[in-house]
């Protein structure tokens, strides 16, 4: 998706971090991804916007412990009508965790879960259209759902979010479907039933671009983070999964610097 083009309906458009230590998180991601952090002020609950080269790419809110949830990253899907989408989510077998809530003139947010239990945000754009950089160093590059309920979940996203999908692989050891719109590919769903450990929930994975995965992983450890999956080559580039100092996980993918 070109960065200047708003995400199509149902496609990922924003990511944010729920963090118990926002100051440390800002320092960590600033060093790893080159992000600059800026608070939106008391009007928006101290919500932090992360920017790369002056362009918003992600957000962060404080985890004060009252929700009983661990620190984690969230993918948000663009929707034209958050209220209608939450109703469609329930009708399709999902759950609503947060009813649509207007965020001033910026837009309307909600939080839902698919039938496999994976949480995902909804964002009805107002003045805030989503991240302004895509598929380059320091910007979101890909969003991927790992689920134990592959067929049911795909049916859910088609019904509730209006997804158009295309099967990428239907091999016994690798089942993968993409959310597509026109010529663009915007997200993936992987059948993870064979490898997700017991007790680990279905989750949306976020990939962020870096120039050098190995260097970013080394810096992660220096800054008090940890390596969840060591760097490895794949058909889609060199990948790794890291956790920041409070445990929130994100994937890194090696991408070239834009010309």
PDB file of C-alpha atoms in Angstrom:
ATOM      1  CA  UNK A   1       0.000   0.000   0.000  1.00  0.00           C
ATOM      2  CA  UNK A   2       1.446   3.414  -0.905  1.00  0.00           C
ATOM      3  CA  UNK A   3       1.929   5.443   2.269  1.00  0.00           C
ATOM      4  CA  UNK A   4      -0.070   8.360   0.920  1.00  0.00           C
ATOM      5  CA  UNK A   5      -3.126   6.196   0.231  1.00  0.00           C
ATOM      6  CA  UNK A   6      -5.625   5.591   3.068  1.00  0.00           C
ATOM      7  CA  UNK A   7      -5.986   1.905   3.879  1.00  0.00           C
ATOM      8  CA  UNK A   8      -8.946   0.217   2.195  1.00  0.00           C
ATOM      9  CA  UNK A   9     -11.838  -0.861   4.395  1.00  0.00           C
ATOM     10  CA  UNK A  10     -10.882  -3.833   6.578  1.00  0.00           C
ATOM     11  CA  UNK A  11      -7.136  -3.412   6.077  1.00  0.00           C
ATOM     12  CA  UNK A  12      -4.595  -2.600   8.806  1.00  0.00           C
ATOM     13  CA  UNK A  13      -4.110   1.133   9.238  1.00  0.00           C
ATOM     14  CA  UNK A  14      -2.468   1.686  12.656  1.00  0.00           C
ATOM     15  CA  UNK A  15      -0.501   0.001  15.425  1.00  0.00           C
ATOM     16  CA  UNK A  16      -0.064   0.925  19.039  1.00  0.00           C
ATOM     17  CA  UNK A  17       1.686  -0.300  22.142  1.00  0.00           C
ATOM     18  CA  UNK A  18       0.118  -0.904  25.556  1.00  0.00           C
ATOM     19  CA  UNK A  19       3.112  -0.316  27.851  1.00  0.00           C
ATOM     20  CA  UNK A  20       3.652  -0.307  31.608  1.00  0.00           C
ATOM     21  CA  UNK A  21       6.792   1.819  31.155  1.00  0.00           C
ATOM     22  CA  UNK A  22       6.176   4.346  28.361  1.00  0.00           C
ATOM     23  CA  UNK A  23       9.383   6.283  29.002  1.00  0.00           C
ATOM     24  CA  UNK A  24      11.552   3.194  28.694  1.00  0.00           C
ATOM     25  CA  UNK A  25       9.563   1.998  25.672  1.00  0.00           C
ATOM     26  CA  UNK A  26      10.071   5.345  23.932  1.00  0.00           C
ATOM     27  CA  UNK A  27      13.808   5.117  24.532  1.00  0.00           C
ATOM     28  CA  UNK A  28      13.928   1.497  23.349  1.00  0.00           C
ATOM     29  CA  UNK A  29      12.003   1.961  20.104  1.00  0.00           C
ATOM     30  CA  UNK A  30      13.780   5.216  19.439  1.00  0.00           C
ATOM     31  CA  UNK A  31      17.092   3.345  19.473  1.00  0.00           C
ATOM     32  CA  UNK A  32      15.879   0.274  17.549  1.00  0.00           C
ATOM     33  CA  UNK A  33      13.605   1.906  14.971  1.00  0.00           C
ATOM     34  CA  UNK A  34      14.623   5.555  14.943  1.00  0.00           C
ATOM     35  CA  UNK A  35      11.276   6.694  16.288  1.00  0.00           C
ATOM     36  CA  UNK A  36      10.606  10.047  17.944  1.00  0.00           C
ATOM     37  CA  UNK A  37       7.941  10.131  20.684  1.00  0.00           C
ATOM     38  CA  UNK A  38       5.515  12.975  21.309  1.00  0.00           C
ATOM     39  CA  UNK A  39       2.709  13.056  23.877  1.00  0.00           C
ATOM     40  CA  UNK A  40      -0.748  14.121  22.725  1.00  0.00           C
ATOM     41  CA  UNK A  41      -1.308  15.711  26.146  1.00  0.00           C
ATOM     42  CA  UNK A  42      -3.886  15.310  28.877  1.00  0.00           C
ATOM     43  CA  UNK A  43      -6.771  15.817  26.436  1.00  0.00           C
ATOM     44  CA  UNK A  44      -5.993  12.406  24.951  1.00  0.00           C
ATOM     45  CA  UNK A  45      -4.904  10.687  28.157  1.00  0.00           C
ATOM     46  CA  UNK A  46      -1.207  11.185  27.503  1.00  0.00           C
ATOM     47  CA  UNK A  47      -1.344   9.029  24.369  1.00  0.00           C
ATOM     48  CA  UNK A  48       2.030   9.017  22.631  1.00  0.00           C
ATOM     49  CA  UNK A  49       2.546   9.227  18.885  1.00  0.00           C
ATOM     50  CA  UNK A  50       5.704   7.736  17.400  1.00  0.00           C
ATOM     51  CA  UNK A  51       7.040   9.396  14.266  1.00  0.00           C
ATOM     52  CA  UNK A  52       9.696   8.477  11.718  1.00  0.00           C
ATOM     53  CA  UNK A  53      11.142  11.358   9.701  1.00  0.00           C
ATOM     54  CA  UNK A  54       8.306  13.538  10.958  1.00  0.00           C
ATOM     55  CA  UNK A  55       5.559  11.127   9.870  1.00  0.00           C
ATOM     56  CA  UNK A  56       3.341   9.243  12.349  1.00  0.00           C
ATOM     57  CA  UNK A  57       3.879   5.493  12.248  1.00  0.00           C
ATOM     58  CA  UNK A  58       2.610   4.134  15.602  1.00  0.00           C
ATOM     59  CA  UNK A  59       1.180   5.032  18.993  1.00  0.00           C
ATOM     60  CA  UNK A  60       1.455   4.094  22.659  1.00  0.00           C
ATOM     61  CA  UNK A  61      -0.780   4.211  25.713  1.00  0.00           C
ATOM     62  CA  UNK A  62       0.078   3.510  29.351  1.00  0.00           C
ATOM     63  CA  UNK A  63      -0.777   0.124  30.842  1.00  0.00           C
ATOM     64  CA  UNK A  64      -1.566   0.983  34.472  1.00  0.00           C
ATOM     65  CA  UNK A  65      -2.387  -2.626  35.326  1.00  0.00           C
ATOM     66  CA  UNK A  66      -6.105  -2.055  35.837  1.00  0.00           C
ATOM     67  CA  UNK A  67      -7.041  -3.982  32.692  1.00  0.00           C
ATOM     68  CA  UNK A  68      -5.171  -7.081  33.827  1.00  0.00           C
ATOM     69  CA  UNK A  69      -3.528  -7.352  30.417  1.00  0.00           C
ATOM     70  CA  UNK A  70       0.187  -7.734  29.632  1.00  0.00           C
ATOM     71  CA  UNK A  71       2.113  -5.190  27.611  1.00  0.00           C
ATOM     72  CA  UNK A  72       1.476  -5.837  23.927  1.00  0.00           C
ATOM     73  CA  UNK A  73       1.181  -4.385  20.447  1.00  0.00           C
ATOM     74  CA  UNK A  74      -2.201  -4.067  18.694  1.00  0.00           C
ATOM     75  CA  UNK A  75      -3.137  -3.935  15.016  1.00  0.00           C
ATOM     76  CA  UNK A  76      -6.066  -1.688  14.036  1.00  0.00           C
ATOM     77  CA  UNK A  77      -8.230  -2.311  10.981  1.00  0.00           C
ATOM     78  CA  UNK A  78      -9.742   0.596   9.073  1.00  0.00           C
ATOM     79  CA  UNK A  79     -13.549   0.618   9.023  1.00  0.00           C
ATOM     80  CA  UNK A  80     -16.025   3.140   7.585  1.00  0.00           C
ATOM     81  CA  UNK A  81     -18.460   2.748  10.496  1.00  0.00           C
ATOM     82  CA  UNK A  82     -17.144   1.378  13.793  1.00  0.00           C
ATOM     83  CA  UNK A  83     -20.617   0.880  15.329  1.00  0.00           C
ATOM     84  CA  UNK A  84     -21.918  -1.065  12.331  1.00  0.00           C
ATOM     85  CA  UNK A  85     -18.723  -3.124  12.290  1.00  0.00           C
ATOM     86  CA  UNK A  86     -19.036  -4.117  15.965  1.00  0.00           C
ATOM     87  CA  UNK A  87     -22.595  -5.244  15.284  1.00  0.00           C
ATOM     88  CA  UNK A  88     -21.327  -7.291  12.336  1.00  0.00           C
ATOM     89  CA  UNK A  89     -18.579  -8.733  14.567  1.00  0.00           C
ATOM     90  CA  UNK A  90     -21.141 -10.055  17.045  1.00  0.00           C
ATOM     91  CA  UNK A  91     -23.365 -11.409  14.266  1.00  0.00           C
ATOM     92  CA  UNK A  92     -20.361 -13.266  12.800  1.00  0.00           C
ATOM     93  CA  UNK A  93     -19.431 -14.914  16.100  1.00  0.00           C
ATOM     94  CA  UNK A  94     -16.874 -12.483  17.515  1.00  0.00           C
ATOM     95  CA  UNK A  95     -16.806 -10.463  20.732  1.00  0.00           C
ATOM     96  CA  UNK A  96     -16.683  -6.744  21.454  1.00  0.00           C
ATOM     97  CA  UNK A  97     -14.065  -5.804  24.072  1.00  0.00           C
ATOM     98  CA  UNK A  98     -14.461  -2.029  23.718  1.00  0.00           C
ATOM     99  CA  UNK A  99     -17.541  -0.392  22.261  1.00  0.00           C
ATOM    100  CA  UNK A 100     -16.809   2.302  19.674  1.00  0.00           C
ATOM    101  CA  UNK A 101     -15.478   5.441  21.336  1.00  0.00           C
ATOM    102  CA  UNK A 102     -14.956   8.743  19.569  1.00  0.00           C
ATOM    103  CA  UNK A 103     -11.480  10.224  19.979  1.00  0.00           C
ATOM    104  CA  UNK A 104     -12.228  13.883  19.373  1.00  0.00           C
ATOM    105  CA  UNK A 105     -11.921  14.844  15.703  1.00  0.00           C
ATOM    106  CA  UNK A 106      -9.282  12.159  15.112  1.00  0.00           C
ATOM    107  CA  UNK A 107     -11.654   9.232  14.620  1.00  0.00           C
ATOM    108  CA  UNK A 108     -13.484   6.441  16.427  1.00  0.00           C
ATOM    109  CA  UNK A 109     -11.853   3.380  17.969  1.00  0.00           C
ATOM    110  CA  UNK A 110     -13.081   0.018  19.181  1.00  0.00           C
ATOM    111  CA  UNK A 111     -11.636  -3.343  20.166  1.00  0.00           C
ATOM    112  CA  UNK A 112     -12.992  -6.741  19.201  1.00  0.00           C
ATOM    113  CA  UNK A 113     -11.957 -10.383  19.150  1.00  0.00           C
ATOM    114  CA  UNK A 114     -12.442 -12.913  16.381  1.00  0.00           C
ATOM    115  CA  UNK A 115     -13.890 -16.398  17.044  1.00  0.00           C
ATOM    116  CA  UNK A 116     -10.355 -17.736  17.570  1.00  0.00           C
ATOM    117  CA  UNK A 117      -9.801 -15.287  20.443  1.00  0.00           C
ATOM    118  CA  UNK A 118      -7.362 -12.909  18.715  1.00  0.00           C
ATOM    119  CA  UNK A 119      -7.927  -9.274  19.677  1.00  0.00           C
ATOM    120  CA  UNK A 120      -7.805  -6.591  17.018  1.00  0.00           C
ATOM    121  CA  UNK A 121      -8.578  -2.881  17.032  1.00  0.00           C
ATOM    122  CA  UNK A 122     -11.016  -1.014  14.826  1.00  0.00           C
ATOM    123  CA  UNK A 123     -10.349   2.520  13.612  1.00  0.00           C
ATOM    124  CA  UNK A 124     -12.900   4.715  11.837  1.00  0.00           C
ATOM    125  CA  UNK A 125     -10.708   7.501  10.461  1.00  0.00           C
ATOM    126  CA  UNK A 126     -11.450  11.152  11.063  1.00  0.00           C
ATOM    127  CA  UNK A 127      -8.570  13.596  10.872  1.00  0.00           C
ATOM    128  CA  UNK A 128      -6.200  10.735  11.748  1.00  0.00           C
ATOM    129  CA  UNK A 129      -5.979   8.463   8.701  1.00  0.00           C
ATOM    130  CA  UNK A 130      -3.437   5.991  10.095  1.00  0.00           C
ATOM    131  CA  UNK A 131       0.282   5.509   9.695  1.00  0.00           C
ATOM    132  CA  UNK A 132       1.863   7.615   6.988  1.00  0.00           C
ATOM    133  CA  UNK A 133       4.814   5.370   6.085  1.00  0.00           C
ATOM    134  CA  UNK A 134       4.629   1.779   4.971  1.00  0.00           C
ATOM    135  CA  UNK A 135       7.060  -1.004   4.080  1.00  0.00           C
ATOM    136  CA  UNK A 136      10.282   0.868   4.794  1.00  0.00           C
ATOM    137  CA  UNK A 137      12.740   1.051   7.716  1.00  0.00           C
ATOM    138  CA  UNK A 138      10.991   2.188  10.883  1.00  0.00           C
ATOM    139  CA  UNK A 139       7.495   1.649   9.475  1.00  0.00           C
ATOM    140  CA  UNK A 140       4.919  -1.144   9.653  1.00  0.00           C
ATOM    141  CA  UNK A 141       5.471  -3.645   6.856  1.00  0.00           C
ATOM    142  CA  UNK A 142       3.028  -6.508   7.369  1.00  0.00           C
ATOM    143  CA  UNK A 143       0.265  -7.792   9.670  1.00  0.00           C
ATOM    144  CA  UNK A 144      -0.315 -11.505  10.151  1.00  0.00           C
ATOM    145  CA  UNK A 145      -2.844 -13.433  12.209  1.00  0.00           C
ATOM    146  CA  UNK A 146      -1.698 -16.728  13.704  1.00  0.00           C
ATOM    147  CA  UNK A 147      -4.795 -18.748  14.545  1.00  0.00           C
ATOM    148  CA  UNK A 148      -5.880 -22.231  15.548  1.00  0.00           C
ATOM    149  CA  UNK A 149      -9.287 -21.670  13.919  1.00  0.00           C
ATOM    150  CA  UNK A 150      -8.210 -20.991  10.367  1.00  0.00           C
ATOM    151  CA  UNK A 151     -11.379 -21.609   8.328  1.00  0.00           C
ATOM    152  CA  UNK A 152     -13.761 -20.145  10.912  1.00  0.00           C
ATOM    153  CA  UNK A 153     -11.637 -17.053  11.336  1.00  0.00           C
ATOM    154  CA  UNK A 154     -11.352 -16.438   7.605  1.00  0.00           C
ATOM    155  CA  UNK A 155     -15.126 -16.717   7.309  1.00  0.00           C
ATOM    156  CA  UNK A 156     -15.453 -14.242  10.186  1.00  0.00           C
ATOM    157  CA  UNK A 157     -13.256 -11.568   8.597  1.00  0.00           C
ATOM    158  CA  UNK A 158     -15.041 -11.936   5.270  1.00  0.00           C
ATOM    159  CA  UNK A 159     -18.428 -11.453   6.924  1.00  0.00           C
ATOM    160  CA  UNK A 160     -17.612  -8.894   9.632  1.00  0.00           C
ATOM    161  CA  UNK A 161     -14.919  -6.805   7.882  1.00  0.00           C
ATOM    162  CA  UNK A 162     -15.834  -7.398   4.253  1.00  0.00           C
ATOM    163  CA  UNK A 163     -12.510  -8.981   3.407  1.00  0.00           C
ATOM    164  CA  UNK A 164     -11.677 -10.169  -0.071  1.00  0.00           C
ATOM    165  CA  UNK A 165      -9.210 -13.047   0.320  1.00  0.00           C
ATOM    166  CA  UNK A 166      -6.774 -15.000  -1.804  1.00  0.00           C
ATOM    167  CA  UNK A 167      -5.228 -18.345  -0.846  1.00  0.00           C
ATOM    168  CA  UNK A 168      -1.451 -18.222  -0.968  1.00  0.00           C
ATOM    169  CA  UNK A 169      -0.832 -21.826   0.124  1.00  0.00           C
ATOM    170  CA  UNK A 170      -3.067 -24.731   1.074  1.00  0.00           C
ATOM    171  CA  UNK A 171      -0.358 -27.329   1.718  1.00  0.00           C
ATOM    172  CA  UNK A 172      -0.825 -29.534   4.761  1.00  0.00           C
ATOM    173  CA  UNK A 173       2.169 -27.964   6.497  1.00  0.00           C
ATOM    174  CA  UNK A 174       1.538 -24.373   5.377  1.00  0.00           C
ATOM    175  CA  UNK A 175      -1.952 -22.919   5.041  1.00  0.00           C
ATOM    176  CA  UNK A 176      -1.949 -19.179   4.402  1.00  0.00           C
ATOM    177  CA  UNK A 177      -4.508 -16.721   3.046  1.00  0.00           C
ATOM    178  CA  UNK A 178      -4.083 -13.018   2.291  1.00  0.00           C
ATOM    179  CA  UNK A 179      -6.498 -10.118   2.629  1.00  0.00           C
ATOM    180  CA  UNK A 180      -6.379  -8.320  -0.732  1.00  0.00           C
ATOM    181  CA  UNK A 181      -7.896  -5.243  -2.324  1.00  0.00           C
ATOM    182  CA  UNK A 182      -7.351  -4.514  -5.988  1.00  0.00           C
ATOM    183  CA  UNK A 183      -3.710  -5.288  -6.726  1.00  0.00           C
ATOM    184  CA  UNK A 184      -2.658  -4.810  -3.083  1.00  0.00           C
ATOM    185  CA  UNK A 185      -1.992  -7.377  -0.371  1.00  0.00           C
ATOM    186  CA  UNK A 186      -2.623  -6.031   3.125  1.00  0.00           C
ATOM    187  CA  UNK A 187      -2.606  -8.827   5.709  1.00  0.00           C
ATOM    188  CA  UNK A 188      -2.167 -12.550   6.122  1.00  0.00           C
ATOM    189  CA  UNK A 189      -3.843 -15.340   8.073  1.00  0.00           C
ATOM    190  CA  UNK A 190      -1.780 -18.414   8.943  1.00  0.00           C
ATOM    191  CA  UNK A 191      -3.065 -21.743  10.212  1.00  0.00           C
ATOM    192  CA  UNK A 192      -1.004 -21.991  13.404  1.00  0.00           C
ATOM    193  CA  UNK A 193      -2.773 -24.994  14.924  1.00  0.00           C
ATOM    194  CA  UNK A 194       0.277 -27.198  14.403  1.00  0.00           C
ATOM    195  CA  UNK A 195       2.827 -24.960  16.112  1.00  0.00           C
ATOM    196  CA  UNK A 196       1.152 -22.618  18.633  1.00  0.00           C
ATOM    197  CA  UNK A 197       2.088 -23.955  22.096  1.00  0.00           C
ATOM    198  CA  UNK A 198      -0.667 -24.922  24.497  1.00  0.00           C
ATOM    199  CA  UNK A 199      -1.888 -21.877  26.379  1.00  0.00           C
ATOM    200  CA  UNK A 200      -0.547 -19.388  23.834  1.00  0.00           C
ATOM    201  CA  UNK A 201      -3.489 -17.469  22.343  1.00  0.00           C
ATOM    202  CA  UNK A 202      -4.125 -16.739  18.695  1.00  0.00           C
ATOM    203  CA  UNK A 203      -2.616 -13.326  17.987  1.00  0.00           C
ATOM    204  CA  UNK A 204      -1.999 -10.694  15.369  1.00  0.00           C
ATOM    205  CA  UNK A 205       1.706 -10.344  14.568  1.00  0.00           C
ATOM    206  CA  UNK A 206       3.144  -6.988  13.513  1.00  0.00           C
ATOM    207  CA  UNK A 207       6.237  -6.717  11.297  1.00  0.00           C
ATOM    208  CA  UNK A 208       8.253  -3.495  11.338  1.00  0.00           C
ATOM    209  CA  UNK A 209      11.057  -2.756   8.900  1.00  0.00           C
ATOM    210  CA  UNK A 210      14.730  -2.362   9.780  1.00  0.00           C
ATOM    211  CA  UNK A 211      17.811  -1.948   7.603  1.00  0.00           C
ATOM    212  CA  UNK A 212      19.775  -4.683   9.404  1.00  0.00           C
ATOM    213  CA  UNK A 213      17.896  -7.321  11.430  1.00  0.00           C
ATOM    214  CA  UNK A 214      21.002  -8.720  13.093  1.00  0.00           C
ATOM    215  CA  UNK A 215      22.156  -5.293  14.251  1.00  0.00           C
ATOM    216  CA  UNK A 216      18.665  -4.483  15.559  1.00  0.00           C
ATOM    217  CA  UNK A 217      18.571  -7.753  17.495  1.00  0.00           C
ATOM    218  CA  UNK A 218      21.990  -7.081  19.040  1.00  0.00           C
ATOM    219  CA  UNK A 219      20.843  -3.595  20.058  1.00  0.00           C
ATOM    220  CA  UNK A 220      17.658  -5.092  21.526  1.00  0.00           C
ATOM    221  CA  UNK A 221      19.690  -7.171  23.966  1.00  0.00           C
ATOM    222  CA  UNK A 222      21.936  -4.216  24.858  1.00  0.00           C
ATOM    223  CA  UNK A 223      18.850  -2.186  25.777  1.00  0.00           C
ATOM    224  CA  UNK A 224      17.303  -4.825  28.031  1.00  0.00           C
ATOM    225  CA  UNK A 225      14.994  -6.494  25.533  1.00  0.00           C
ATOM    226  CA  UNK A 226      15.111 -10.146  24.533  1.00  0.00           C
ATOM    227  CA  UNK A 227      15.206 -12.307  21.425  1.00  0.00           C
ATOM    228  CA  UNK A 228      12.107 -14.479  20.996  1.00  0.00           C
ATOM    229  CA  UNK A 229      13.029 -15.827  17.550  1.00  0.00           C
ATOM    230  CA  UNK A 230      16.611 -15.420  16.327  1.00  0.00           C
ATOM    231  CA  UNK A 231      17.271 -13.864  12.918  1.00  0.00           C
ATOM    232  CA  UNK A 232      16.674 -16.190   9.987  1.00  0.00           C
ATOM    233  CA  UNK A 233      16.322 -15.898   6.253  1.00  0.00           C
ATOM    234  CA  UNK A 234      12.923 -16.514   4.676  1.00  0.00           C
ATOM    235  CA  UNK A 235      11.390 -16.161   1.209  1.00  0.00           C
ATOM    236  CA  UNK A 236      10.057 -12.807   2.431  1.00  0.00           C
ATOM    237  CA  UNK A 237      13.309 -11.414   3.805  1.00  0.00           C
ATOM    238  CA  UNK A 238      15.422 -11.784   6.933  1.00  0.00           C
ATOM    239  CA  UNK A 239      13.184 -11.954  10.008  1.00  0.00           C
ATOM    240  CA  UNK A 240      13.388 -11.974  13.799  1.00  0.00           C
ATOM    241  CA  UNK A 241      11.014 -11.598  16.716  1.00  0.00           C
ATOM    242  CA  UNK A 242      11.975  -9.498  19.723  1.00  0.00           C
ATOM    243  CA  UNK A 243      10.452  -8.468  23.025  1.00  0.00           C
ATOM    244  CA  UNK A 244      10.971  -5.003  24.451  1.00  0.00           C
ATOM    245  CA  UNK A 245      12.117  -4.541  28.091  1.00  0.00           C
ATOM    246  CA  UNK A 246       8.595  -5.066  29.485  1.00  0.00           C
ATOM    247  CA  UNK A 247       7.793  -8.071  27.280  1.00  0.00           C
ATOM    248  CA  UNK A 248       5.780  -6.653  24.368  1.00  0.00           C
ATOM    249  CA  UNK A 249       6.675  -8.606  21.225  1.00  0.00           C
ATOM    250  CA  UNK A 250       7.113  -7.360  17.678  1.00  0.00           C
ATOM    251  CA  UNK A 251       8.660  -8.828  14.525  1.00  0.00           C
ATOM    252  CA  UNK A 252      11.454  -7.255  12.527  1.00  0.00           C
ATOM    253  CA  UNK A 253      11.876  -7.658   8.782  1.00  0.00           C
ATOM    254  CA  UNK A 254      14.884  -6.464   6.809  1.00  0.00           C
ATOM    255  CA  UNK A 255      13.947  -3.930   4.132  1.00  0.00           C
ATOM    256  CA  UNK A 256      16.022  -1.639   1.926  1.00  0.00           C
ATOM    257  CA  UNK A 257      16.287   2.092   2.458  1.00  0.00           C
ATOM    258  CA  UNK A 258      13.968   3.871  -0.018  1.00  0.00           C
ATOM    259  CA  UNK A 259      15.797   5.300  -3.017  1.00  0.00           C
TER     260      UNK A 259
END
